[in-house]
Amino acid sequence: MATQRQLPAVPNALPIRQALAECEPLARLGQRLALSARHMDAVRPLLPLNLQSQVRAGPVDEEGWTLLAANAGVAAKLRQLLPRLQAALHTPGRETTPIRVRIQSGP
């Protein structure tokens, strides 16, 4: 029977939310992660059901947002859907967020 290993208490450890709020680079990273998640929530309903599990939200940067495809076939289909996906991200009065499609490497 395997026993669970107890992690030692870390004195003065900050909760992750507090660390994110108090460190500017981490706060910006948290904002970008949240924006990427919102973008994914906006485009997910437009993806065919069989593709939804094959697509992940990637990073947001100054040049746009990246969608990560599981393989080349999924990437090709995403590129066909780009006009619809772009429209889902369009907010009146703001620039349209460009979407890049990349094949996810690794597991």
PDB file of N, CA and C in Angstrom:
ATOM      1  N   MET A   1       0.849  -1.176   0.000  1.00  0.00           N
ATOM      2  CA  MET A   1       0.000   0.000   0.000  1.00  0.00           C
ATOM      3  C   MET A   1       0.889   1.232   0.000  1.00  0.00           C
ATOM      4  N   ALA A   2       0.660   2.122  -0.932  1.00  0.00           N
ATOM      5  CA  ALA A   2       1.477   3.323  -1.055  1.00  0.00           C
ATOM      6  C   ALA A   2       1.036   4.354  -0.018  1.00  0.00           C
ATOM      7  N   THR A   3       2.010   5.003   0.580  1.00  0.00           N
ATOM      8  CA  THR A   3       1.701   6.056   1.538  1.00  0.00           C
ATOM      9  C   THR A   3       1.878   7.396   0.859  1.00  0.00           C
ATOM     10  N   GLN A   4       1.039   8.348   1.240  1.00  0.00           N
ATOM     11  CA  GLN A   4       1.151   9.683   0.671  1.00  0.00           C
ATOM     12  C   GLN A   4       2.239  10.449   1.385  1.00  0.00           C
ATOM     13  N   ARG A   5       3.039  11.116   0.594  1.00  0.00           N
ATOM     14  CA  ARG A   5       4.128  11.906   1.146  1.00  0.00           C
ATOM     15  C   ARG A   5       3.609  13.287   1.518  1.00  0.00           C
ATOM     16  N   GLN A   6       3.880  13.706   2.715  1.00  0.00           N
ATOM     17  CA  GLN A   6       3.465  15.012   3.195  1.00  0.00           C
ATOM     18  C   GLN A   6       4.530  16.030   2.814  1.00  0.00           C
ATOM     19  N   LEU A   7       4.121  17.104   2.146  1.00  0.00           N
ATOM     20  CA  LEU A   7       5.068  18.158   1.807  1.00  0.00           C
ATOM     21  C   LEU A   7       5.325  19.018   3.035  1.00  0.00           C
ATOM     22  N   PRO A   8       6.576  19.434   3.223  1.00  0.00           N
ATOM     23  CA  PRO A   8       6.869  20.273   4.381  1.00  0.00           C
ATOM     24  C   PRO A   8       6.230  21.651   4.226  1.00  0.00           C
ATOM     25  N   ALA A   9       5.854  22.225   5.355  1.00  0.00           N
ATOM     26  CA  ALA A   9       5.293  23.574   5.345  1.00  0.00           C
ATOM     27  C   ALA A   9       6.379  24.560   4.937  1.00  0.00           C
ATOM     28  N   VAL A  10       5.996  25.531   4.126  1.00  0.00           N
ATOM     29  CA  VAL A  10       6.945  26.544   3.671  1.00  0.00           C
ATOM     30  C   VAL A  10       6.624  27.833   4.413  1.00  0.00           C
ATOM     31  N   PRO A  11       7.539  28.280   5.261  1.00  0.00           N
ATOM     32  CA  PRO A  11       7.269  29.519   5.995  1.00  0.00           C
ATOM     33  C   PRO A  11       7.231  30.708   5.037  1.00  0.00           C
ATOM     34  N   ASN A  12       6.334  31.616   5.302  1.00  0.00           N
ATOM     35  CA  ASN A  12       6.207  32.855   4.535  1.00  0.00           C
ATOM     36  C   ASN A  12       5.864  32.626   3.063  1.00  0.00           C
ATOM     37  N   ALA A  13       5.288  31.507   2.729  1.00  0.00           N
ATOM     38  CA  ALA A  13       4.883  31.249   1.344  1.00  0.00           C
ATOM     39  C   ALA A  13       3.653  32.092   1.015  1.00  0.00           C
ATOM     40  N   LEU A  14       3.660  32.701  -0.168  1.00  0.00           N
ATOM     41  CA  LEU A  14       2.532  33.515  -0.611  1.00  0.00           C
ATOM     42  C   LEU A  14       1.562  32.657  -1.412  1.00  0.00           C
ATOM     43  N   PRO A  15       0.280  32.874  -1.212  1.00  0.00           N
ATOM     44  CA  PRO A  15      -0.679  32.218  -2.107  1.00  0.00           C
ATOM     45  C   PRO A  15      -0.419  32.702  -3.535  1.00  0.00           C
ATOM     46  N   ILE A  16      -0.669  31.847  -4.523  1.00  0.00           N
ATOM     47  CA  ILE A  16      -0.347  32.180  -5.903  1.00  0.00           C
ATOM     48  C   ILE A  16      -1.058  33.442  -6.370  1.00  0.00           C
ATOM     49  N   ARG A  17      -2.300  33.640  -5.979  1.00  0.00           N
ATOM     50  CA  ARG A  17      -3.028  34.855  -6.385  1.00  0.00           C
ATOM     51  C   ARG A  17      -2.352  36.106  -5.849  1.00  0.00           C
ATOM     52  N   GLN A  18      -1.875  36.057  -4.626  1.00  0.00           N
ATOM     53  CA  GLN A  18      -1.199  37.208  -4.041  1.00  0.00           C
ATOM     54  C   GLN A  18       0.135  37.450  -4.744  1.00  0.00           C
ATOM     55  N   ALA A  19       0.866  36.381  -5.036  1.00  0.00           N
ATOM     56  CA  ALA A  19       2.145  36.533  -5.741  1.00  0.00           C
ATOM     57  C   ALA A  19       1.926  37.139  -7.119  1.00  0.00           C
ATOM     58  N   LEU A  20       0.884  36.684  -7.831  1.00  0.00           N
ATOM     59  CA  LEU A  20       0.580  37.241  -9.143  1.00  0.00           C
ATOM     60  C   LEU A  20       0.240  38.722  -9.060  1.00  0.00           C
ATOM     61  N   ALA A  21      -0.519  39.095  -8.037  1.00  0.00           N
ATOM     62  CA  ALA A  21      -0.933  40.489  -7.893  1.00  0.00           C
ATOM     63  C   ALA A  21       0.226  41.402  -7.512  1.00  0.00           C
ATOM     64  N   GLU A  22       1.185  40.905  -6.763  1.00  0.00           N
ATOM     65  CA  GLU A  22       2.260  41.749  -6.252  1.00  0.00           C
ATOM     66  C   GLU A  22       3.477  41.835  -7.163  1.00  0.00           C
ATOM     67  N   CYS A  23       3.569  40.987  -8.147  1.00  0.00           N
ATOM     68  CA  CYS A  23       4.718  40.975  -9.047  1.00  0.00           C
ATOM     69  C   CYS A  23       4.239  41.384 -10.443  1.00  0.00           C
ATOM     70  N   GLU A  24       4.705  42.527 -10.933  1.00  0.00           N
ATOM     71  CA  GLU A  24       4.217  43.054 -12.209  1.00  0.00           C
ATOM     72  C   GLU A  24       4.375  42.075 -13.376  1.00  0.00           C
ATOM     73  N   PRO A  25       5.547  41.452 -13.563  1.00  0.00           N
ATOM     74  CA  PRO A  25       5.645  40.501 -14.679  1.00  0.00           C
ATOM     75  C   PRO A  25       4.679  39.326 -14.534  1.00  0.00           C
ATOM     76  N   LEU A  26       4.504  38.821 -13.314  1.00  0.00           N
ATOM     77  CA  LEU A  26       3.562  37.727 -13.106  1.00  0.00           C
ATOM     78  C   LEU A  26       2.120  38.194 -13.301  1.00  0.00           C
ATOM     79  N   ALA A  27       1.827  39.440 -12.908  1.00  0.00           N
ATOM     80  CA  ALA A  27       0.485  39.981 -13.104  1.00  0.00           C
ATOM     81  C   ALA A  27       0.173  40.084 -14.596  1.00  0.00           C
ATOM     82  N   ARG A  28       1.143  40.548 -15.396  1.00  0.00           N
ATOM     83  CA  ARG A  28       0.940  40.626 -16.856  1.00  0.00           C
ATOM     84  C   ARG A  28       0.732  39.235 -17.446  1.00  0.00           C
ATOM     85  N   LEU A  29       1.507  38.268 -16.962  1.00  0.00           N
ATOM     86  CA  LEU A  29       1.348  36.888 -17.427  1.00  0.00           C
ATOM     87  C   LEU A  29      -0.053  36.376 -17.094  1.00  0.00           C
ATOM     88  N   GLY A  30      -0.509  36.632 -15.888  1.00  0.00           N
ATOM     89  CA  GLY A  30      -1.854  36.225 -15.485  1.00  0.00           C
ATOM     90  C   GLY A  30      -2.926  36.860 -16.349  1.00  0.00           C
ATOM     91  N   GLN A  31      -2.738  38.138 -16.704  1.00  0.00           N
ATOM     92  CA  GLN A  31      -3.696  38.826 -17.568  1.00  0.00           C
ATOM     93  C   GLN A  31      -3.714  38.203 -18.958  1.00  0.00           C
ATOM     94  N   ARG A  32      -2.541  37.858 -19.472  1.00  0.00           N
ATOM     95  CA  ARG A  32      -2.466  37.236 -20.800  1.00  0.00           C
ATOM     96  C   ARG A  32      -3.093  35.840 -20.797  1.00  0.00           C
ATOM     97  N   LEU A  33      -2.867  35.094 -19.729  1.00  0.00           N
ATOM     98  CA  LEU A  33      -3.485  33.769 -19.620  1.00  0.00           C
ATOM     99  C   LEU A  33      -5.008  33.878 -19.574  1.00  0.00           C
ATOM    100  N   ALA A  34      -5.499  34.861 -18.824  1.00  0.00           N
ATOM    101  CA  ALA A  34      -6.948  35.059 -18.733  1.00  0.00           C
ATOM    102  C   ALA A  34      -7.518  35.487 -20.079  1.00  0.00           C
ATOM    103  N   LEU A  35      -6.821  36.359 -20.814  1.00  0.00           N
ATOM    104  CA  LEU A  35      -7.278  36.794 -22.128  1.00  0.00           C
ATOM    105  C   LEU A  35      -7.305  35.613 -23.106  1.00  0.00           C
ATOM    106  N   SER A  36      -6.286  34.778 -23.059  1.00  0.00           N
ATOM    107  CA  SER A  36      -6.247  33.595 -23.918  1.00  0.00           C
ATOM    108  C   SER A  36      -7.430  32.678 -23.619  1.00  0.00           C
ATOM    109  N   ALA A  37      -7.738  32.491 -22.358  1.00  0.00           N
ATOM    110  CA  ALA A  37      -8.883  31.654 -21.971  1.00  0.00           C
ATOM    111  C   ALA A  37     -10.199  32.259 -22.458  1.00  0.00           C
ATOM    112  N   ARG A  38     -10.332  33.593 -22.374  1.00  0.00           N
ATOM    113  CA  ARG A  38     -11.561  34.249 -22.866  1.00  0.00           C
ATOM    114  C   ARG A  38     -11.685  34.088 -24.382  1.00  0.00           C
ATOM    115  N   HIS A  39     -10.553  34.225 -25.087  1.00  0.00           N
ATOM    116  CA  HIS A  39     -10.572  34.018 -26.536  1.00  0.00           C
ATOM    117  C   HIS A  39     -11.030  32.594 -26.860  1.00  0.00           C
ATOM    118  N   MET A  40     -10.494  31.620 -26.138  1.00  0.00           N
ATOM    119  CA  MET A  40     -10.862  30.222 -26.393  1.00  0.00           C
ATOM    120  C   MET A  40     -12.345  29.996 -26.129  1.00  0.00           C
ATOM    121  N   ASP A  41     -12.855  30.601 -25.065  1.00  0.00           N
ATOM    122  CA  ASP A  41     -14.285  30.484 -24.760  1.00  0.00           C
ATOM    123  C   ASP A  41     -15.140  31.064 -25.890  1.00  0.00           C
ATOM    124  N   ALA A  42     -14.636  32.131 -26.542  1.00  0.00           N
ATOM    125  CA  ALA A  42     -15.381  32.768 -27.625  1.00  0.00           C
ATOM    126  C   ALA A  42     -15.382  31.931 -28.901  1.00  0.00           C
ATOM    127  N   VAL A  43     -14.288  31.230 -29.185  1.00  0.00           N
ATOM    128  CA  VAL A  43     -14.211  30.483 -30.452  1.00  0.00           C
ATOM    129  C   VAL A  43     -14.617  29.014 -30.327  1.00  0.00           C
ATOM    130  N   ARG A  44     -14.574  28.454 -29.140  1.00  0.00           N
ATOM    131  CA  ARG A  44     -14.876  27.022 -28.959  1.00  0.00           C
ATOM    132  C   ARG A  44     -16.216  26.616 -29.568  1.00  0.00           C
ATOM    133  N   PRO A  45     -17.297  27.405 -29.387  1.00  0.00           N
ATOM    134  CA  PRO A  45     -18.577  26.991 -29.975  1.00  0.00           C
ATOM    135  C   PRO A  45     -18.553  26.929 -31.508  1.00  0.00           C
ATOM    136  N   LEU A  46     -17.597  27.585 -32.138  1.00  0.00           N
ATOM    137  CA  LEU A  46     -17.510  27.590 -33.591  1.00  0.00           C
ATOM    138  C   LEU A  46     -16.717  26.408 -34.140  1.00  0.00           C
ATOM    139  N   LEU A  47     -16.046  25.686 -33.269  1.00  0.00           N
ATOM    140  CA  LEU A  47     -15.249  24.541 -33.693  1.00  0.00           C
ATOM    141  C   LEU A  47     -16.133  23.307 -33.811  1.00  0.00           C
ATOM    142  N   PRO A  48     -15.932  22.516 -34.861  1.00  0.00           N
ATOM    143  CA  PRO A  48     -16.671  21.246 -34.936  1.00  0.00           C
ATOM    144  C   PRO A  48     -16.380  20.405 -33.691  1.00  0.00           C
ATOM    145  N   LEU A  49     -17.374  19.668 -33.231  1.00  0.00           N
ATOM    146  CA  LEU A  49     -17.231  18.892 -31.995  1.00  0.00           C
ATOM    147  C   LEU A  49     -16.016  17.968 -32.020  1.00  0.00           C
ATOM    148  N   ASN A  50     -15.736  17.349 -33.174  1.00  0.00           N
ATOM    149  CA  ASN A  50     -14.599  16.426 -33.228  1.00  0.00           C
ATOM    150  C   ASN A  50     -13.251  17.142 -33.181  1.00  0.00           C
ATOM    151  N   LEU A  51     -13.236  18.461 -33.343  1.00  0.00           N
ATOM    152  CA  LEU A  51     -11.977  19.212 -33.255  1.00  0.00           C
ATOM    153  C   LEU A  51     -11.756  19.839 -31.882  1.00  0.00           C
ATOM    154  N   GLN A  52     -12.810  20.028 -31.124  1.00  0.00           N
ATOM    155  CA  GLN A  52     -12.695  20.773 -29.871  1.00  0.00           C
ATOM    156  C   GLN A  52     -11.646  20.203 -28.929  1.00  0.00           C
ATOM    157  N   SER A  53     -11.528  18.892 -28.874  1.00  0.00           N
ATOM    158  CA  SER A  53     -10.532  18.288 -27.982  1.00  0.00           C
ATOM    159  C   SER A  53      -9.133  18.314 -28.586  1.00  0.00           C
ATOM    160  N   GLN A  54      -9.020  18.688 -29.855  1.00  0.00           N
ATOM    161  CA  GLN A  54      -7.744  18.706 -30.559  1.00  0.00           C
ATOM    162  C   GLN A  54      -7.121  20.095 -30.638  1.00  0.00           C
ATOM    163  N   VAL A  55      -7.782  21.087 -30.040  1.00  0.00           N
ATOM    164  CA  VAL A  55      -7.329  22.482 -30.123  1.00  0.00           C
ATOM    165  C   VAL A  55      -7.172  23.034 -28.716  1.00  0.00           C
ATOM    166  N   ARG A  56      -6.050  23.709 -28.494  1.00  0.00           N
ATOM    167  CA  ARG A  56      -5.792  24.340 -27.190  1.00  0.00           C
ATOM    168  C   ARG A  56      -5.497  25.815 -27.387  1.00  0.00           C
ATOM    169  N   ALA A  57      -5.800  26.581 -26.371  1.00  0.00           N
ATOM    170  CA  ALA A  57      -5.471  28.004 -26.386  1.00  0.00           C
ATOM    171  C   ALA A  57      -3.973  28.159 -26.182  1.00  0.00           C
ATOM    172  N   GLY A  58      -3.371  28.981 -26.996  1.00  0.00           N
ATOM    173  CA  GLY A  58      -1.953  29.267 -26.870  1.00  0.00           C
ATOM    174  C   GLY A  58      -1.746  30.658 -26.302  1.00  0.00           C
ATOM    175  N   PRO A  59      -0.539  31.164 -26.426  1.00  0.00           N
ATOM    176  CA  PRO A  59      -0.221  32.464 -25.838  1.00  0.00           C
ATOM    177  C   PRO A  59      -0.817  33.643 -26.594  1.00  0.00           C
ATOM    178  N   VAL A  60      -0.998  34.724 -25.863  1.00  0.00           N
ATOM    179  CA  VAL A  60      -1.374  36.019 -26.424  1.00  0.00           C
ATOM    180  C   VAL A  60      -0.147  36.905 -26.293  1.00  0.00           C
ATOM    181  N   ASP A  61       0.193  37.597 -27.372  1.00  0.00           N
ATOM    182  CA  ASP A  61       1.297  38.548 -27.311  1.00  0.00           C
ATOM    183  C   ASP A  61       0.928  39.791 -28.119  1.00  0.00           C
ATOM    184  N   GLU A  62       1.893  40.657 -28.351  1.00  0.00           N
ATOM    185  CA  GLU A  62       1.641  41.907 -29.055  1.00  0.00           C
ATOM    186  C   GLU A  62       1.167  41.681 -30.483  1.00  0.00           C
ATOM    187  N   GLU A  63       1.499  40.542 -31.056  1.00  0.00           N
ATOM    188  CA  GLU A  63       1.160  40.265 -32.449  1.00  0.00           C
ATOM    189  C   GLU A  63      -0.141  39.498 -32.610  1.00  0.00           C
ATOM    190  N   GLY A  64      -0.734  39.001 -31.553  1.00  0.00           N
ATOM    191  CA  GLY A  64      -1.996  38.295 -31.653  1.00  0.00           C
ATOM    192  C   GLY A  64      -2.098  37.125 -30.696  1.00  0.00           C
ATOM    193  N   TRP A  65      -2.949  36.188 -31.082  1.00  0.00           N
ATOM    194  CA  TRP A  65      -3.248  35.016 -30.254  1.00  0.00           C
ATOM    195  C   TRP A  65      -2.935  33.762 -31.052  1.00  0.00           C
ATOM    196  N   THR A  66      -2.442  32.741 -30.383  1.00  0.00           N
ATOM    197  CA  THR A  66      -2.089  31.489 -31.039  1.00  0.00           C
ATOM    198  C   THR A  66      -3.044  30.384 -30.611  1.00  0.00           C
ATOM    199  N   LEU A  67      -3.533  29.650 -31.617  1.00  0.00           N
ATOM    200  CA  LEU A  67      -4.278  28.425 -31.372  1.00  0.00           C
ATOM    201  C   LEU A  67      -3.327  27.271 -31.637  1.00  0.00           C
ATOM    202  N   LEU A  68      -3.302  26.302 -30.734  1.00  0.00           N
ATOM    203  CA  LEU A  68      -2.420  25.154 -30.865  1.00  0.00           C
ATOM    204  C   LEU A  68      -3.224  23.948 -31.335  1.00  0.00           C
ATOM    205  N   ALA A  69      -2.835  23.409 -32.482  1.00  0.00           N
ATOM    206  CA  ALA A  69      -3.515  22.271 -33.078  1.00  0.00           C
ATOM    207  C   ALA A  69      -2.750  20.998 -32.763  1.00  0.00           C
ATOM    208  N   ALA A  70      -3.476  19.904 -32.566  1.00  0.00           N
ATOM    209  CA  ALA A  70      -2.857  18.625 -32.209  1.00  0.00           C
ATOM    210  C   ALA A  70      -2.034  18.041 -33.349  1.00  0.00           C
ATOM    211  N   ASN A  71      -2.414  18.344 -34.606  1.00  0.00           N
ATOM    212  CA  ASN A  71      -1.679  17.793 -35.748  1.00  0.00           C
ATOM    213  C   ASN A  71      -1.928  18.669 -36.973  1.00  0.00           C
ATOM    214  N   ALA A  72      -1.284  18.310 -38.080  1.00  0.00           N
ATOM    215  CA  ALA A  72      -1.372  19.121 -39.298  1.00  0.00           C
ATOM    216  C   ALA A  72      -2.787  19.165 -39.870  1.00  0.00           C
ATOM    217  N   GLY A  73      -3.526  18.069 -39.767  1.00  0.00           N
ATOM    218  CA  GLY A  73      -4.900  18.050 -40.271  1.00  0.00           C
ATOM    219  C   GLY A  73      -5.796  19.014 -39.514  1.00  0.00           C
ATOM    220  N   VAL A  74      -5.652  19.036 -38.206  1.00  0.00           N
ATOM    221  CA  VAL A  74      -6.433  19.957 -37.374  1.00  0.00           C
ATOM    222  C   VAL A  74      -6.023  21.393 -37.688  1.00  0.00           C
ATOM    223  N   ALA A  75      -4.738  21.639 -37.870  1.00  0.00           N
ATOM    224  CA  ALA A  75      -4.247  22.975 -38.203  1.00  0.00           C
ATOM    225  C   ALA A  75      -4.835  23.452 -39.535  1.00  0.00           C
ATOM    226  N   ALA A  76      -4.905  22.557 -40.511  1.00  0.00           N
ATOM    227  CA  ALA A  76      -5.465  22.923 -41.808  1.00  0.00           C
ATOM    228  C   ALA A  76      -6.941  23.315 -41.678  1.00  0.00           C
ATOM    229  N   LYS A  77      -7.698  22.560 -40.910  1.00  0.00           N
ATOM    230  CA  LYS A  77      -9.112  22.879 -40.710  1.00  0.00           C
ATOM    231  C   LYS A  77      -9.262  24.209 -39.977  1.00  0.00           C
ATOM    232  N   LEU A  78      -8.422  24.457 -38.972  1.00  0.00           N
ATOM    233  CA  LEU A  78      -8.479  25.731 -38.249  1.00  0.00           C
ATOM    234  C   LEU A  78      -8.213  26.902 -39.185  1.00  0.00           C
ATOM    235  N   ARG A  79      -7.262  26.721 -40.099  1.00  0.00           N
ATOM    236  CA  ARG A  79      -6.961  27.801 -41.043  1.00  0.00           C
ATOM    237  C   ARG A  79      -8.161  28.082 -41.942  1.00  0.00           C
ATOM    238  N   GLN A  80      -8.930  27.052 -42.274  1.00  0.00           N
ATOM    239  CA  GLN A  80     -10.151  27.266 -43.054  1.00  0.00           C
ATOM    240  C   GLN A  80     -11.192  28.047 -42.252  1.00  0.00           C
ATOM    241  N   LEU A  81     -11.198  27.835 -40.949  1.00  0.00           N
ATOM    242  CA  LEU A  81     -12.183  28.481 -40.078  1.00  0.00           C
ATOM    243  C   LEU A  81     -11.755  29.866 -39.588  1.00  0.00           C
ATOM    244  N   LEU A  82     -10.534  30.289 -39.907  1.00  0.00           N
ATOM    245  CA  LEU A  82     -10.006  31.541 -39.355  1.00  0.00           C
ATOM    246  C   LEU A  82     -10.934  32.745 -39.524  1.00  0.00           C
ATOM    247  N   PRO A  83     -11.552  32.972 -40.693  1.00  0.00           N
ATOM    248  CA  PRO A  83     -12.433  34.151 -40.788  1.00  0.00           C
ATOM    249  C   PRO A  83     -13.556  34.138 -39.753  1.00  0.00           C
ATOM    250  N   ARG A  84     -14.165  32.981 -39.524  1.00  0.00           N
ATOM    251  CA  ARG A  84     -15.233  32.879 -38.524  1.00  0.00           C
ATOM    252  C   ARG A  84     -14.688  33.081 -37.110  1.00  0.00           C
ATOM    253  N   LEU A  85     -13.514  32.504 -36.847  1.00  0.00           N
ATOM    254  CA  LEU A  85     -12.917  32.629 -35.517  1.00  0.00           C
ATOM    255  C   LEU A  85     -12.527  34.077 -35.248  1.00  0.00           C
ATOM    256  N   GLN A  86     -11.952  34.743 -36.262  1.00  0.00           N
ATOM    257  CA  GLN A  86     -11.587  36.168 -36.118  1.00  0.00           C
ATOM    258  C   GLN A  86     -12.816  37.002 -35.798  1.00  0.00           C
ATOM    259  N   ALA A  87     -13.923  36.712 -36.503  1.00  0.00           N
ATOM    260  CA  ALA A  87     -15.152  37.470 -36.275  1.00  0.00           C
ATOM    261  C   ALA A  87     -15.656  37.303 -34.840  1.00  0.00           C
ATOM    262  N   ALA A  88     -15.466  36.121 -34.270  1.00  0.00           N
ATOM    263  CA  ALA A  88     -15.915  35.874 -32.891  1.00  0.00           C
ATOM    264  C   ALA A  88     -15.116  36.699 -31.893  1.00  0.00           C
ATOM    265  N   LEU A  89     -13.874  37.047 -32.241  1.00  0.00           N
ATOM    266  CA  LEU A  89     -13.034  37.829 -31.333  1.00  0.00           C
ATOM    267  C   LEU A  89     -13.178  39.326 -31.543  1.00  0.00           C
ATOM    268  N   HIS A  90     -13.852  39.718 -32.618  1.00  0.00           N
ATOM    269  CA  HIS A  90     -13.963  41.145 -32.936  1.00  0.00           C
ATOM    270  C   HIS A  90     -14.846  41.853 -31.915  1.00  0.00           C
ATOM    271  N   THR A  91     -14.326  42.934 -31.382  1.00  0.00           N
ATOM    272  CA  THR A  91     -15.073  43.769 -30.455  1.00  0.00           C
ATOM    273  C   THR A  91     -15.186  45.148 -31.090  1.00  0.00           C
ATOM    274  N   PRO A  92     -16.397  45.691 -31.227  1.00  0.00           N
ATOM    275  CA  PRO A  92     -16.541  47.011 -31.843  1.00  0.00           C
ATOM    276  C   PRO A  92     -15.671  48.058 -31.140  1.00  0.00           C
ATOM    277  N   GLY A  93     -15.006  48.871 -31.949  1.00  0.00           N
ATOM    278  CA  GLY A  93     -14.172  49.928 -31.408  1.00  0.00           C
ATOM    279  C   GLY A  93     -12.753  49.495 -31.075  1.00  0.00           C
ATOM    280  N   ARG A  94     -12.431  48.230 -31.279  1.00  0.00           N
ATOM    281  CA  ARG A  94     -11.083  47.745 -30.997  1.00  0.00           C
ATOM    282  C   ARG A  94     -10.534  47.043 -32.221  1.00  0.00           C
ATOM    283  N   GLU A  95      -9.218  46.982 -32.286  1.00  0.00           N
ATOM    284  CA  GLU A  95      -8.579  46.257 -33.370  1.00  0.00           C
ATOM    285  C   GLU A  95      -8.903  44.775 -33.268  1.00  0.00           C
ATOM    286  N   THR A  96      -9.005  44.130 -34.407  1.00  0.00           N
ATOM    287  CA  THR A  96      -9.235  42.687 -34.430  1.00  0.00           C
ATOM    288  C   THR A  96      -7.958  41.980 -33.998  1.00  0.00           C
ATOM    289  N   THR A  97      -8.101  40.991 -33.153  1.00  0.00           N
ATOM    290  CA  THR A  97      -6.962  40.212 -32.692  1.00  0.00           C
ATOM    291  C   THR A  97      -6.577  39.192 -33.756  1.00  0.00           C
ATOM    292  N   PRO A  98      -5.375  39.302 -34.323  1.00  0.00           N
ATOM    293  CA  PRO A  98      -4.953  38.289 -35.298  1.00  0.00           C
ATOM    294  C   PRO A  98      -4.796  36.931 -34.612  1.00  0.00           C
ATOM    295  N   ILE A  99      -5.165  35.877 -35.334  1.00  0.00           N
ATOM    296  CA  ILE A  99      -5.036  34.516 -34.814  1.00  0.00           C
ATOM    297  C   ILE A  99      -4.001  33.776 -35.639  1.00  0.00           C
ATOM    298  N   ARG A 100      -3.053  33.151 -34.951  1.00  0.00           N
ATOM    299  CA  ARG A 100      -2.066  32.282 -35.588  1.00  0.00           C
ATOM    300  C   ARG A 100      -2.429  30.852 -35.243  1.00  0.00           C
ATOM    301  N   VAL A 101      -2.132  29.941 -36.152  1.00  0.00           N
ATOM    302  CA  VAL A 101      -2.358  28.519 -35.902  1.00  0.00           C
ATOM    303  C   VAL A 101      -0.999  27.843 -35.922  1.00  0.00           C
ATOM    304  N   ARG A 102      -0.696  27.108 -34.871  1.00  0.00           N
ATOM    305  CA  ARG A 102       0.558  26.374 -34.776  1.00  0.00           C
ATOM    306  C   ARG A 102       0.250  24.935 -34.389  1.00  0.00           C
ATOM    307  N   ILE A 103       1.107  24.044 -34.840  1.00  0.00           N
ATOM    308  CA  ILE A 103       0.977  22.640 -34.441  1.00  0.00           C
ATOM    309  C   ILE A 103       1.686  22.471 -33.120  1.00  0.00           C
ATOM    310  N   GLN A 104       0.986  21.903 -32.160  1.00  0.00           N
ATOM    311  CA  GLN A 104       1.545  21.726 -30.821  1.00  0.00           C
ATOM    312  C   GLN A 104       2.585  20.616 -30.850  1.00  0.00           C
ATOM    313  N   SER A 105       3.747  20.926 -30.342  1.00  0.00           N
ATOM    314  CA  SER A 105       4.788  19.892 -30.268  1.00  0.00           C
ATOM    315  C   SER A 105       4.771  19.236 -28.902  1.00  0.00           C
ATOM    316  N   GLY A 106       5.142  17.996 -28.864  1.00  0.00           N
ATOM    317  CA  GLY A 106       5.190  17.276 -27.588  1.00  0.00           C
ATOM    318  C   GLY A 106       3.853  16.680 -27.228  1.00  0.00           C
ATOM    319  N   PRO A 107       3.776  16.024 -26.062  1.00  0.00           N
ATOM    320  CA  PRO A 107       2.544  15.342 -25.645  1.00  0.00           C
ATOM    321  C   PRO A 107       1.461  16.294 -25.230  1.00  0.00           C
TER     322      PRO A 107
END
